[in-house]
């Protein structure tokens, strides 16, 4: 595996590779990331990975400086997965001057849910992903469904900007008890790790209630509120638990609910100092 940090060196290395598949990451790789590499291999060749902790998507009080960086271990894992090139730019490589041009997603998608509680997050994500796509110029890129809204934002960006990149979604990889794998799980204490499974359990309970019978938007609202109260009583600090339409992440109205519109329930909550997100399609 070649490790490249310079953009021009990367382009020289990949010249003529018109079936390249790209998996962007922020490092601290776990089995969820590695499953993306394996899925990527099914959609083209060669597989290109990147590791870059993107300052633009972190808010002023978020964990940019503390975000776990495990580069040597990451390299070893990627080599075992047969990755062809690891693009590992420094901040100076990717942002040699202030990144004044930014990509702003539409408000109806970029400023709800995660966008509401993490202002500027999706602008930072879109900007770095567009720049990484420009550097790598892949045919296909793979993103995990754990970051459900992020996947939708990136897919819509590619469509509206006519980027020649096919976005392939990957199912969420979970621990045996159901907790979605995440680099931030490493922040959890032993007690918090045991409690963390309650997030997916809460989503499963909501999924079951929604599937049981015909509901109104008011019923959905009460289910969401009850879930937040339940998590709060267990020591969580919920940002949101929300049932939305899969195709646009807007709330479902009576017509949507009566026509069995495909739904997804999404949640974000803090457990101690760790913020966890998850989702479950209904």
XYZ file of N, CA and C in Angstrom:
846
model
N 0.833 -1.194 0.000
C 0.000 0.000 0.000
C 0.868 1.245 0.000
N 0.555 2.168 -0.883
C 1.284 3.424 -0.947
C 0.591 4.461 -0.059
N 1.369 5.205 0.712
C 0.842 6.271 1.562
C 1.282 7.596 0.948
N 0.312 8.414 0.579
C 0.587 9.652 -0.139
C -0.100 10.812 0.588
N 0.614 11.908 0.737
C 0.028 13.078 1.386
C -0.150 14.253 0.424
N 0.653 14.300 -0.636
C 0.626 15.418 -1.571
C -0.422 15.186 -2.660
N -1.212 16.202 -2.962
C -2.306 16.058 -3.929
C -1.784 15.722 -5.322
N -0.749 16.389 -5.766
C -0.228 16.114 -7.109
C 0.370 14.716 -7.189
N 1.059 14.292 -6.144
C 1.593 12.926 -6.117
C 0.459 11.904 -6.210
N -0.645 12.197 -5.519
C -1.800 11.299 -5.572
C -2.347 11.219 -6.987
N -2.514 12.356 -7.630
C -3.050 12.358 -8.993
C -2.122 11.640 -9.964
N -0.812 11.801 -9.771
C 0.147 11.095 -10.621
C 0.015 9.587 -10.428
N -0.143 9.170 -9.169
C -0.238 7.745 -8.865
C -1.514 7.127 -9.450
N -2.602 7.901 -9.457
C -3.902 7.359 -9.867
C -4.237 7.640 -11.328
N -3.351 8.259 -12.058
C -3.620 8.577 -13.454
C -3.946 7.299 -14.247
N -5.058 7.340 -14.959
C -5.475 6.187 -15.749
C -6.345 5.191 -15.005
N -6.511 5.391 -13.689
C -7.361 4.483 -12.892
C -8.792 4.993 -12.968
N -9.550 4.522 -13.947
C -10.888 5.064 -14.151
C -11.986 4.261 -13.466
N -11.606 3.294 -12.643
C -12.593 2.524 -11.864
C -12.277 2.582 -10.363
N -11.582 3.622 -9.957
C -11.173 3.730 -8.553
C -12.385 3.875 -7.632
N -12.307 3.207 -6.492
C -13.349 3.274 -5.459
C -12.734 3.922 -4.222
N -13.458 4.861 -3.639
C -12.898 5.700 -2.586
C -13.688 5.543 -1.288
N -12.952 5.425 -0.178
C -13.563 5.380 1.152
C -12.895 6.443 2.022
N -13.531 7.593 2.202
C -12.946 8.617 3.065
C -13.209 8.324 4.539
N -12.209 8.533 5.393
C -12.370 8.310 6.829
C -11.627 9.401 7.594
N -11.891 9.440 8.905
C -11.106 10.299 9.787
C -10.160 9.470 10.653
N -9.948 8.216 10.249
C -9.004 7.383 10.988
C -9.625 6.752 12.220
N -8.742 6.250 13.122
C -9.176 5.473 14.297
C -10.098 4.343 13.824
N -9.577 3.566 12.886
C -10.397 2.612 12.147
C -10.838 1.434 13.005
N -12.087 1.018 12.791
C -12.650 -0.148 13.448
C -13.294 -1.038 12.387
N -13.953 -2.095 12.834
C -14.508 -3.068 11.898
C -15.521 -2.434 10.948
N -16.225 -1.396 11.412
C -17.159 -0.716 10.531
C -16.461 -0.115 9.328
N -15.333 0.558 9.562
C -14.563 1.126 8.455
C -14.053 0.023 7.522
N -13.563 -1.050 8.116
C -12.971 -2.113 7.299
C -14.029 -2.791 6.428
N -15.261 -2.843 6.935
C -16.340 -3.405 6.114
C -16.608 -2.520 4.892
N -16.372 -1.212 5.037
C -16.523 -0.308 3.890
C -15.482 -0.620 2.825
N -14.261 -0.939 3.265
C -13.197 -1.284 2.309
C -13.569 -2.547 1.526
N -14.151 -3.523 2.224
C -14.525 -4.776 1.559
C -15.670 -4.552 0.577
N -16.638 -3.714 0.988
C -17.729 -3.392 0.073
C -17.205 -2.627 -1.139
N -16.267 -1.735 -0.910
C -15.692 -0.950 -2.011
C -15.090 -1.861 -3.068
N -14.424 -2.906 -2.634
C -13.756 -3.802 -3.569
C -14.749 -4.479 -4.518
N -16.018 -4.573 -4.081
C -17.040 -5.184 -4.935
C -17.530 -4.229 -6.024
N -17.144 -2.954 -5.917
C -17.690 -1.953 -6.830
C -16.645 -1.325 -7.729
N -15.429 -1.833 -7.703
C -14.408 -1.287 -8.588
C -13.022 -1.668 -8.126
N -12.033 -1.062 -8.749
C -10.643 -1.370 -8.443
C -9.770 -0.266 -9.053
N -8.798 0.247 -8.318
C -8.366 -0.132 -6.967
C -9.174 0.598 -5.895
N -8.951 0.171 -4.629
C -9.587 0.813 -3.484
C -8.639 1.875 -2.926
N -9.163 3.089 -2.790
C -8.413 4.202 -2.235
C -9.076 4.591 -0.915
N -8.303 4.714 0.142
C -8.824 5.198 1.422
C -8.152 6.526 1.746
N -8.818 7.315 2.561
C -8.174 8.526 3.069
C -8.346 8.593 4.570
N -7.377 9.225 5.221
C -7.464 9.550 6.642
C -7.182 11.038 6.777
N -8.182 11.752 7.248
C -8.015 13.188 7.462
C -9.047 13.637 8.481
N -8.590 14.158 9.605
C -9.499 14.700 10.616
C -9.795 16.139 10.209
N -11.016 16.359 9.762
C -11.388 17.603 9.083
C -11.853 18.671 10.073
N -11.003 19.645 10.296
C -11.307 20.696 11.255
C -12.604 21.437 10.913
N -12.924 21.544 9.622
C -14.073 22.351 9.200
C -15.402 21.831 9.720
N -15.483 20.534 10.046
C -16.767 19.985 10.481
C -16.903 19.897 11.988
N -15.916 20.401 12.724
C -15.983 20.409 14.176
C -16.379 21.797 14.660
N -17.317 21.846 15.590
C -17.693 23.110 16.194
C -16.653 23.553 17.201
N -16.756 24.811 17.689
C -15.745 25.354 18.604
C -15.649 24.617 19.932
N -16.719 23.943 20.349
C -16.689 23.223 21.629
C -16.705 21.712 21.439
N -16.358 21.266 20.237
C -16.358 19.830 19.962
C -14.938 19.264 20.110
N -14.782 17.984 19.748
C -13.601 17.235 20.173
C -12.520 17.113 19.107
N -12.281 18.174 18.314
C -11.269 18.078 17.262
C -9.906 17.688 17.828
N -9.448 18.377 18.850
C -8.106 18.107 19.396
C -8.032 16.748 20.083
N -9.145 16.296 20.643
C -9.157 15.022 21.373
C -9.536 13.846 20.490
N -9.965 14.134 19.244
C -10.419 13.038 18.388
C -9.299 12.009 18.248
N -9.615 10.727 18.469
C -8.548 9.709 18.507
C -7.823 9.559 17.177
N -6.509 9.607 17.245
C -5.666 9.471 16.060
C -4.739 8.267 16.270
N -4.907 7.254 15.439
C -4.188 5.979 15.606
C -3.592 5.575 14.255
N -2.768 6.439 13.697
C -2.348 6.291 12.298
C -1.621 4.977 12.033
N -0.644 4.619 12.864
C 0.136 3.397 12.607
C -0.749 2.160 12.606
N -1.664 2.084 13.579
C -2.575 0.935 13.635
C -3.522 0.945 12.437
N -3.945 2.139 12.021
C -4.829 2.253 10.858
C -4.135 1.745 9.596
N -2.880 2.121 9.429
C -2.115 1.686 8.256
C -2.044 0.163 8.201
N -1.780 -0.438 9.339
C -1.679 -1.901 9.389
C -2.996 -2.551 8.980
N -4.114 -2.008 9.442
C -5.425 -2.575 9.107
C -5.734 -2.413 7.621
N -5.411 -1.264 7.076
C -5.701 -1.026 5.656
C -4.837 -1.900 4.759
N -3.604 -2.122 5.161
C -2.735 -3.019 4.378
C -3.314 -4.419 4.323
N -3.855 -4.890 5.449
C -4.446 -6.229 5.491
C -5.685 -6.318 4.609
N -6.360 -5.190 4.381
C -7.559 -5.180 3.537
C -7.230 -4.986 2.065
N -5.955 -4.864 1.734
C -5.563 -4.757 0.339
C -5.835 -3.403 -0.290
N -5.867 -2.356 0.533
C -6.062 -1.010 -0.005
C -4.842 -0.629 -0.842
N -5.095 -0.013 -1.976
C -4.028 0.315 -2.926
C -3.275 1.571 -2.530
N -4.016 2.622 -2.202
C -3.408 3.891 -1.801
C -4.141 4.434 -0.584
N -3.377 4.880 0.392
C -3.916 5.652 1.495
C -3.521 7.101 1.273
N -4.522 7.948 1.085
C -4.288 9.387 0.973
C -4.391 9.970 2.380
N -3.291 10.466 2.885
C -3.233 10.962 4.263
C -2.644 12.365 4.271
N -3.398 13.336 3.786
C -2.874 14.698 3.716
C -2.784 15.341 5.099
N -1.847 16.245 5.256
C -1.839 17.119 6.426
C -2.828 18.255 6.159
N -3.077 19.059 7.183
C -3.936 20.224 6.971
C -3.329 21.160 5.931
N -2.010 21.274 5.931
C -1.353 22.151 4.967
C -1.465 21.603 3.541
N -1.497 20.272 3.419
C -1.680 19.666 2.093
C -3.073 19.965 1.546
N -4.080 19.774 2.389
C -5.455 19.890 1.894
C -5.955 21.334 1.934
N -5.495 22.092 2.906
C -5.889 23.497 3.030
C -4.640 24.382 3.074
N -3.921 24.485 1.963
C -2.687 25.279 1.960
C -2.942 26.770 2.151
N -4.171 27.187 1.955
C -4.588 28.550 2.247
C -5.970 28.452 2.885
N -6.426 29.506 3.550
C -7.746 29.422 4.190
C -8.821 28.973 3.203
N -9.632 28.001 3.635
C -10.667 27.443 2.757
C -11.874 28.370 2.761
N -11.798 29.431 1.965
C -12.852 30.435 1.954
C -14.042 30.031 1.097
N -13.831 29.196 0.113
C -14.934 28.638 -0.672
C -15.489 27.441 0.093
N -16.769 27.472 0.374
C -17.419 26.396 1.111
C -18.645 25.902 0.343
N -19.045 24.669 0.625
C -20.254 24.096 0.030
C -21.343 24.101 1.090
N -22.420 24.802 0.812
C -23.522 24.945 1.773
C -24.709 24.112 1.327
N -25.073 23.053 2.075
C -26.237 22.252 1.685
C -27.528 23.040 1.916
N -28.620 22.645 1.262
C -29.882 23.355 1.448
C -30.369 23.258 2.894
N -31.042 24.300 3.344
C -31.465 24.358 4.739
C -32.405 23.224 5.110
N -33.283 22.818 4.174
C -34.273 21.797 4.521
C -33.647 20.428 4.753
N -32.377 20.277 4.427
C -31.667 19.034 4.712
C -30.462 19.275 5.616
N -29.765 20.373 5.396
C -28.511 20.606 6.112
C -28.646 21.238 7.479
N -29.830 21.789 7.796
C -29.977 22.470 9.085
C -31.044 21.846 9.974
N -31.394 20.608 9.689
C -32.289 19.846 10.558
C -31.480 18.756 11.248
N -32.044 18.180 12.303
C -31.423 17.050 13.007
C -29.970 17.364 13.357
N -29.005 16.671 12.769
C -27.599 16.941 13.083
C -27.221 18.388 12.777
N -27.742 18.918 11.684
C -27.421 20.283 11.306
C -27.926 21.320 12.288
N -29.020 21.004 12.976
C -29.545 21.922 13.984
C -28.656 21.944 15.223
N -28.193 20.785 15.634
C -27.423 20.692 16.873
C -25.920 20.846 16.661
N -25.478 20.760 15.408
C -24.058 20.969 15.100
C -23.963 21.981 13.950
N -24.179 23.251 14.235
C -24.172 24.266 13.178
C -22.856 24.244 12.394
N -22.980 24.281 11.075
C -21.802 24.279 10.216
C -21.241 22.905 9.917
N -21.774 21.877 10.572
C -21.231 20.522 10.406
C -21.298 20.065 8.951
N -22.465 20.168 8.343
C -22.612 19.648 6.985
C -21.912 20.527 5.958
N -21.779 21.805 6.240
C -20.966 22.639 5.365
C -19.525 22.129 5.364
N -19.009 21.799 6.545
C -17.656 21.263 6.639
C -17.509 19.920 5.972
N -18.525 19.060 6.135
C -18.501 17.739 5.504
C -18.521 17.868 3.989
N -19.463 18.659 3.463
C -19.583 18.799 2.013
C -18.311 19.389 1.407
N -17.747 20.373 2.076
C -16.556 21.028 1.542
C -15.392 20.054 1.462
N -15.156 19.298 2.530
C -14.010 18.388 2.503
C -14.259 17.220 1.561
N -15.490 16.710 1.495
C -15.773 15.580 0.599
C -15.614 16.014 -0.851
N -16.123 17.189 -1.200
C -15.950 17.675 -2.563
C -14.465 17.830 -2.900
N -13.685 18.329 -1.943
C -12.261 18.513 -2.203
C -11.545 17.169 -2.313
N -11.909 16.215 -1.476
C -11.324 14.876 -1.569
C -11.692 14.210 -2.891
N -12.946 14.371 -3.321
C -13.346 13.831 -4.628
C -12.508 14.455 -5.743
N -12.225 15.747 -5.632
C -11.402 16.421 -6.634
C -9.984 15.858 -6.657
N -9.488 15.509 -5.476
C -8.129 14.960 -5.388
C -8.057 13.533 -5.920
N -8.997 12.700 -5.514
C -8.966 11.265 -5.833
C -9.601 10.977 -7.188
N -10.651 11.727 -7.537
C -11.410 11.527 -8.774
C -11.890 10.075 -8.926
N -12.637 9.600 -7.922
C -13.102 8.210 -7.973
C -14.320 8.041 -8.870
N -14.552 6.816 -9.261
C -15.784 6.450 -9.966
C -16.897 6.183 -8.961
N -16.521 5.612 -7.816
C -17.471 5.211 -6.781
C -16.909 5.640 -5.427
N -17.795 6.018 -4.504
C -17.391 6.284 -3.126
C -18.375 5.588 -2.186
N -17.868 5.075 -1.076
C -18.670 4.299 -0.134
C -18.802 5.064 1.179
N -20.044 5.172 1.659
C -20.330 5.837 2.932
C -21.267 4.962 3.760
N -21.077 4.951 5.068
C -21.886 4.130 5.955
C -23.241 4.748 6.255
N -24.237 3.894 6.439
C -25.588 4.355 6.750
C -25.748 4.758 8.216
N -24.753 4.496 9.045
C -24.856 4.979 10.430
C -24.990 6.497 10.442
N -24.240 7.159 9.566
C -24.367 8.605 9.397
C -25.410 8.846 8.301
N -26.656 8.574 8.633
C -27.738 8.502 7.649
C -27.938 9.834 6.936
N -27.979 10.905 7.718
C -28.195 12.224 7.132
C -27.002 12.660 6.303
N -25.809 12.353 6.781
C -24.598 12.678 6.026
C -24.608 11.997 4.662
N -24.983 10.723 4.641
C -25.073 9.981 3.381
C -26.024 10.683 2.418
N -27.172 11.130 2.929
C -28.151 11.789 2.072
C -27.636 13.137 1.572
N -26.967 13.883 2.441
C -26.414 15.184 2.060
C -25.388 15.020 0.943
N -24.503 14.044 1.089
C -23.454 13.835 0.092
C -24.040 13.335 -1.223
N -24.995 12.446 -1.131
C -25.626 11.937 -2.354
C -26.314 13.072 -3.121
N -27.014 13.951 -2.385
C -27.696 15.069 -3.041
C -26.685 16.063 -3.617
N -25.583 16.290 -2.905
C -24.543 17.175 -3.424
C -24.007 16.655 -4.755
N -23.742 15.377 -4.825
C -23.220 14.789 -6.060
C -24.215 14.932 -7.203
N -25.495 14.746 -6.888
C -26.514 14.851 -7.936
C -26.649 16.287 -8.428
N -26.733 17.236 -7.495
C -26.975 18.617 -7.909
C -25.758 19.260 -8.553
N -24.559 18.829 -8.183
C -23.345 19.382 -8.790
C -22.844 18.530 -9.960
N -23.630 17.509 -10.333
C -23.299 16.645 -11.469
C -21.914 16.032 -11.334
N -21.578 15.603 -10.107
C -20.283 14.958 -9.899
C -20.339 13.528 -10.437
N -19.311 13.086 -11.154
C -19.328 11.748 -11.755
C -18.905 10.668 -10.754
N -19.561 10.678 -9.587
C -19.231 9.737 -8.520
C -20.514 9.037 -8.082
N -20.526 7.719 -8.133
C -21.656 6.944 -7.637
C -21.464 6.718 -6.134
N -22.489 7.045 -5.347
C -22.414 6.888 -3.897
C -23.061 5.562 -3.510
N -22.280 4.699 -2.871
C -22.749 3.383 -2.452
C -22.938 3.387 -0.936
N -24.146 3.088 -0.444
C -24.373 3.043 1.003
C -23.977 1.692 1.590
N -23.458 1.726 2.806
C -23.062 0.496 3.500
C -23.850 0.368 4.799
N -24.342 -0.818 5.074
C -25.127 -1.044 6.286
C -24.275 -0.804 7.533
N -24.940 -0.384 8.597
C -24.268 -0.125 9.874
C -23.732 -1.425 10.460
N -22.495 -1.400 10.909
C -21.894 -2.553 11.575
C -22.048 -2.367 13.080
N -22.489 -3.418 13.746
C -22.796 -3.326 15.167
C -22.024 -4.349 15.986
N -21.820 -4.009 17.246
C -21.263 -4.965 18.199
C -22.306 -6.047 18.476
N -21.912 -7.083 19.177
C -22.827 -8.197 19.431
C -24.083 -7.753 20.177
N -23.964 -6.742 21.039
C -25.134 -6.279 21.792
C -25.959 -5.251 21.028
N -25.541 -4.907 19.802
C -26.325 -4.015 18.967
C -25.798 -2.604 18.850
N -24.843 -2.212 19.685
C -24.312 -0.852 19.620
C -23.616 -0.626 18.280
N -23.968 0.465 17.612
C -23.315 0.808 16.353
C -21.850 1.129 16.597
N -20.959 0.541 15.796
C -19.541 0.807 15.959
C -19.247 2.257 15.607
N -18.416 2.890 16.416
C -18.062 4.290 16.228
C -16.724 4.552 16.892
N -15.923 5.415 16.279
C -14.655 5.782 16.897
C -14.876 6.405 18.264
N -15.994 7.100 18.442
C -16.257 7.770 19.719
C -16.665 6.796 20.822
N -16.959 5.534 20.480
C -17.264 4.562 21.531
C -16.097 4.398 22.488
N -14.886 4.689 21.998
C -13.700 4.572 22.847
C -13.674 5.557 23.991
N -14.508 6.591 23.916
C -14.593 7.567 25.008
C -15.396 7.026 26.191
N -16.214 5.991 25.969
C -17.147 5.506 26.987
C -16.427 4.767 28.111
N -16.852 5.021 29.349
C -16.371 4.220 30.477
C -17.008 2.835 30.407
N -16.565 1.931 31.252
C -17.127 0.577 31.258
C -18.626 0.612 31.532
N -19.028 1.431 32.502
C -20.455 1.531 32.838
C -21.238 2.165 31.695
N -20.663 3.191 31.088
C -21.343 3.849 29.974
C -21.465 2.924 28.776
N -20.444 2.110 28.552
C -20.504 1.176 27.422
C -21.653 0.186 27.598
N -21.888 -0.242 28.823
C -23.010 -1.150 29.079
C -24.350 -0.462 28.849
N -24.422 0.807 29.214
C -25.657 1.572 29.055
C -25.904 1.965 27.600
N -24.836 2.110 26.820
C -24.940 2.662 25.460
C -25.884 1.863 24.568
N -26.052 0.583 24.829
C -26.920 -0.254 24.005
C -28.374 0.204 24.081
N -28.700 1.009 25.105
C -30.079 1.482 25.233
C -30.502 2.369 24.073
N -29.549 2.958 23.380
C -29.923 3.817 22.253
C -30.569 3.003 21.140
N -29.943 1.917 20.737
C -30.541 1.099 19.678
C -31.787 0.385 20.193
N -31.802 0.038 21.484
C -33.005 -0.584 22.046
C -34.192 0.371 21.967
N -33.940 1.641 22.230
C -34.990 2.654 22.129
C -35.497 2.769 20.698
N -34.587 2.753 19.745
C -34.991 2.834 18.347
C -35.806 1.608 17.933
N -35.432 0.451 18.427
C -36.182 -0.770 18.106
C -37.597 -0.713 18.682
N -37.724 -0.155 19.882
C -39.050 -0.017 20.481
C -39.927 0.919 19.648
N -39.339 2.004 19.166
C -40.087 2.932 18.315
C -40.466 2.255 17.005
N -39.525 1.542 16.420
C -39.800 0.815 15.179
C -41.003 -0.112 15.363
N -41.032 -0.832 16.470
C -42.122 -1.778 16.736
C -43.460 -1.054 16.890
N -43.454 0.078 17.606
C -44.696 0.836 17.805
C -45.228 1.378 16.486
N -44.335 1.877 15.646
C -44.774 2.438 14.372
C -45.327 1.355 13.454
N -44.739 0.176 13.520
C -45.173 -0.908 12.645
C -46.462 -1.576 13.125
N -46.843 -1.326 14.384
C -47.990 -2.026 14.954
C -49.325 -1.589 14.364
N -49.446 -0.327 14.015
C -50.746 0.103 13.528
C -50.721 1.505 12.971
N -51.888 1.982 12.533
C -51.981 3.299 11.926
C -51.816 4.368 12.989
N -50.934 5.324 12.699
C -50.631 6.388 13.643
C -50.844 7.742 12.986
N -51.071 8.735 13.797
C -51.158 10.106 13.326
C -49.845 10.819 13.639
N -49.603 11.985 13.042
C -48.405 12.749 13.417
C -48.345 13.039 14.921
N -49.494 13.241 15.547
C -49.510 13.471 17.001
C -49.048 12.234 17.755
N -49.454 11.065 17.277
C -48.991 9.827 17.900
C -47.475 9.699 17.783
N -46.947 10.012 16.606
C -45.506 9.940 16.381
C -44.779 10.894 17.321
N -45.303 12.104 17.453
C -44.688 13.097 18.335
C -44.624 12.590 19.770
N -45.707 11.974 20.246
C -45.717 11.454 21.622
C -44.708 10.317 21.781
N -44.601 9.455 20.775
C -43.625 8.366 20.825
C -42.208 8.934 20.929
N -41.933 9.980 20.142
C -40.609 10.615 20.182
C -40.336 11.227 21.550
N -41.335 11.937 22.089
C -41.163 12.582 23.390
C -40.969 11.560 24.506
N -41.747 10.491 24.460
C -41.611 9.435 25.472
C -40.211 8.813 25.428
N -39.679 8.651 24.217
C -38.336 8.077 24.074
C -37.288 9.006 24.686
N -37.424 10.305 24.450
C -36.476 11.264 25.036
C -36.557 11.246 26.556
N -37.783 11.186 27.086
C -37.948 11.146 28.539
C -37.315 9.883 29.115
N -37.536 8.762 28.436
C -36.969 7.501 28.919
C -35.443 7.562 28.962
N -34.846 8.069 27.896
C -33.387 8.181 27.876
C -32.901 9.136 28.960
N -33.621 10.235 29.154
C -33.225 11.214 30.163
C -33.232 10.607 31.565
N -34.239 9.788 31.845
C -34.310 9.177 33.175
C -33.177 8.188 33.402
N -32.569 7.711 32.332
C -31.435 6.785 32.454
C -30.101 7.526 32.454
N -30.140 8.851 32.412
C -28.903 9.621 32.507
C -28.387 10.167 31.195
N -29.125 9.942 30.107
C -28.735 10.477 28.805
C -29.185 11.940 28.696
N -28.567 12.662 27.773
C -29.035 14.006 27.404
C -29.345 13.971 25.908
N -30.612 13.729 25.556
C -30.961 13.589 24.125
C -30.946 14.933 23.403
N -30.409 14.944 22.194
C -30.576 16.073 21.292
C -31.873 15.898 20.500
N -32.080 14.692 19.981
C -33.324 14.412 19.272
C -33.527 12.905 19.165
N -34.786 12.520 19.138
C -35.229 11.198 18.687
C -36.372 11.499 17.744
N -36.223 11.164 16.469
C -37.170 11.675 15.486
C -37.457 10.655 14.395
N -38.735 10.470 14.114
C -39.179 9.615 13.017
C -39.350 10.502 11.780
N -38.682 10.168 10.705
C -38.711 10.983 9.489
C -38.928 10.100 8.256
N -39.300 10.739 7.168
C -39.395 10.042 5.886
C -37.982 9.761 5.370
N -37.792 8.585 4.841
C -36.443 8.205 4.401
C -35.928 9.066 3.258
N -36.807 9.459 2.348
C -36.308 10.049 1.105
C -35.899 11.507 1.243
N -36.421 12.210 2.284
C -36.034 13.618 2.427
C -35.811 14.040 3.879
N -36.020 13.129 4.821
C -35.828 13.372 6.260
C -36.758 14.444 6.811
N -37.881 14.676 6.139
C -38.902 15.552 6.681
C -39.907 14.736 7.493
N -40.636 15.403 8.377
C -41.627 14.706 9.191
C -42.766 14.196 8.312
N -43.328 13.085 8.726
C -44.419 12.473 7.960
C -45.758 13.107 8.329
N -46.582 13.417 7.335
C -47.932 13.911 7.604
C -48.928 12.750 7.559
N -50.205 13.074 7.707
C -51.227 12.015 7.730
C -51.215 11.193 6.454
N -51.072 11.867 5.310
C -51.081 11.144 4.028
C -49.889 10.205 3.929
N -48.732 10.662 4.396
C -47.542 9.805 4.369
C -47.760 8.560 5.217
N -48.312 8.762 6.406
C -48.485 7.643 7.335
C -49.540 6.662 6.835
N -50.589 7.175 6.203
C -51.645 6.288 5.699
C -51.214 5.527 4.449
N -50.223 6.059 3.746
C -49.761 5.395 2.519
C -48.509 4.547 2.750
N -48.180 4.337 4.016
C -47.019 3.512 4.368
C -45.714 4.032 3.755
N -45.546 5.337 3.787
C -44.296 5.967 3.344
C -43.128 5.357 4.123
N -42.044 4.929 3.457
C -40.881 4.386 4.175
C -40.301 5.419 5.147
N -40.086 4.982 6.379
C -39.638 5.882 7.435
C -38.308 5.427 8.014
N -37.705 6.311 8.756
C -36.490 5.999 9.500
C -36.566 6.761 10.816
N -36.107 6.156 11.895
C -36.033 6.858 13.171
C -34.562 7.118 13.463
N -34.262 8.377 13.780
C -32.885 8.805 14.012
C -32.771 9.375 15.420
N -31.608 9.212 16.024
C -31.410 9.707 17.382
C -29.978 10.169 17.585
N -29.845 11.168 18.439
C -28.533 11.621 18.905
C -28.681 11.984 20.373
N -27.767 11.510 21.186
C -27.844 11.781 22.623
C -26.459 11.660 23.237
N -26.253 12.429 24.295
C -24.995 12.356 25.029
C -25.140 11.408 26.202
N -24.112 10.585 26.374
C -24.011 9.703 27.524
C -22.707 10.062 28.208
N -22.792 10.709 29.364
C -21.585 11.293 29.942
C -21.106 12.412 29.042
N -19.862 12.328 28.613
C -19.311 13.351 27.722
C -19.297 12.914 26.263
N -19.870 11.734 25.983
C -19.801 11.166 24.644
C -21.135 11.295 23.930
N -21.103 11.858 22.739
C -22.324 12.009 21.937
C -22.392 10.864 20.933
N -23.495 10.107 20.994
C -23.692 8.963 20.116
C -24.876 9.224 19.184
N -24.768 8.731 17.967
C -25.893 8.801 17.025
C -26.195 7.395 16.522
N -27.449 7.215 16.089
C -27.829 5.936 15.498
C -29.127 6.144 14.744
N -29.514 5.145 13.970
C -30.770 5.211 13.228
C -31.234 3.800 12.904
N -32.501 3.701 12.581
C -33.072 2.410 12.233
C -34.194 2.646 11.235
N -34.109 1.992 10.087
C -35.171 2.126 9.095
C -36.403 1.357 9.557
N -37.566 1.897 9.211
C -38.841 1.301 9.649
C -39.563 0.756 8.422
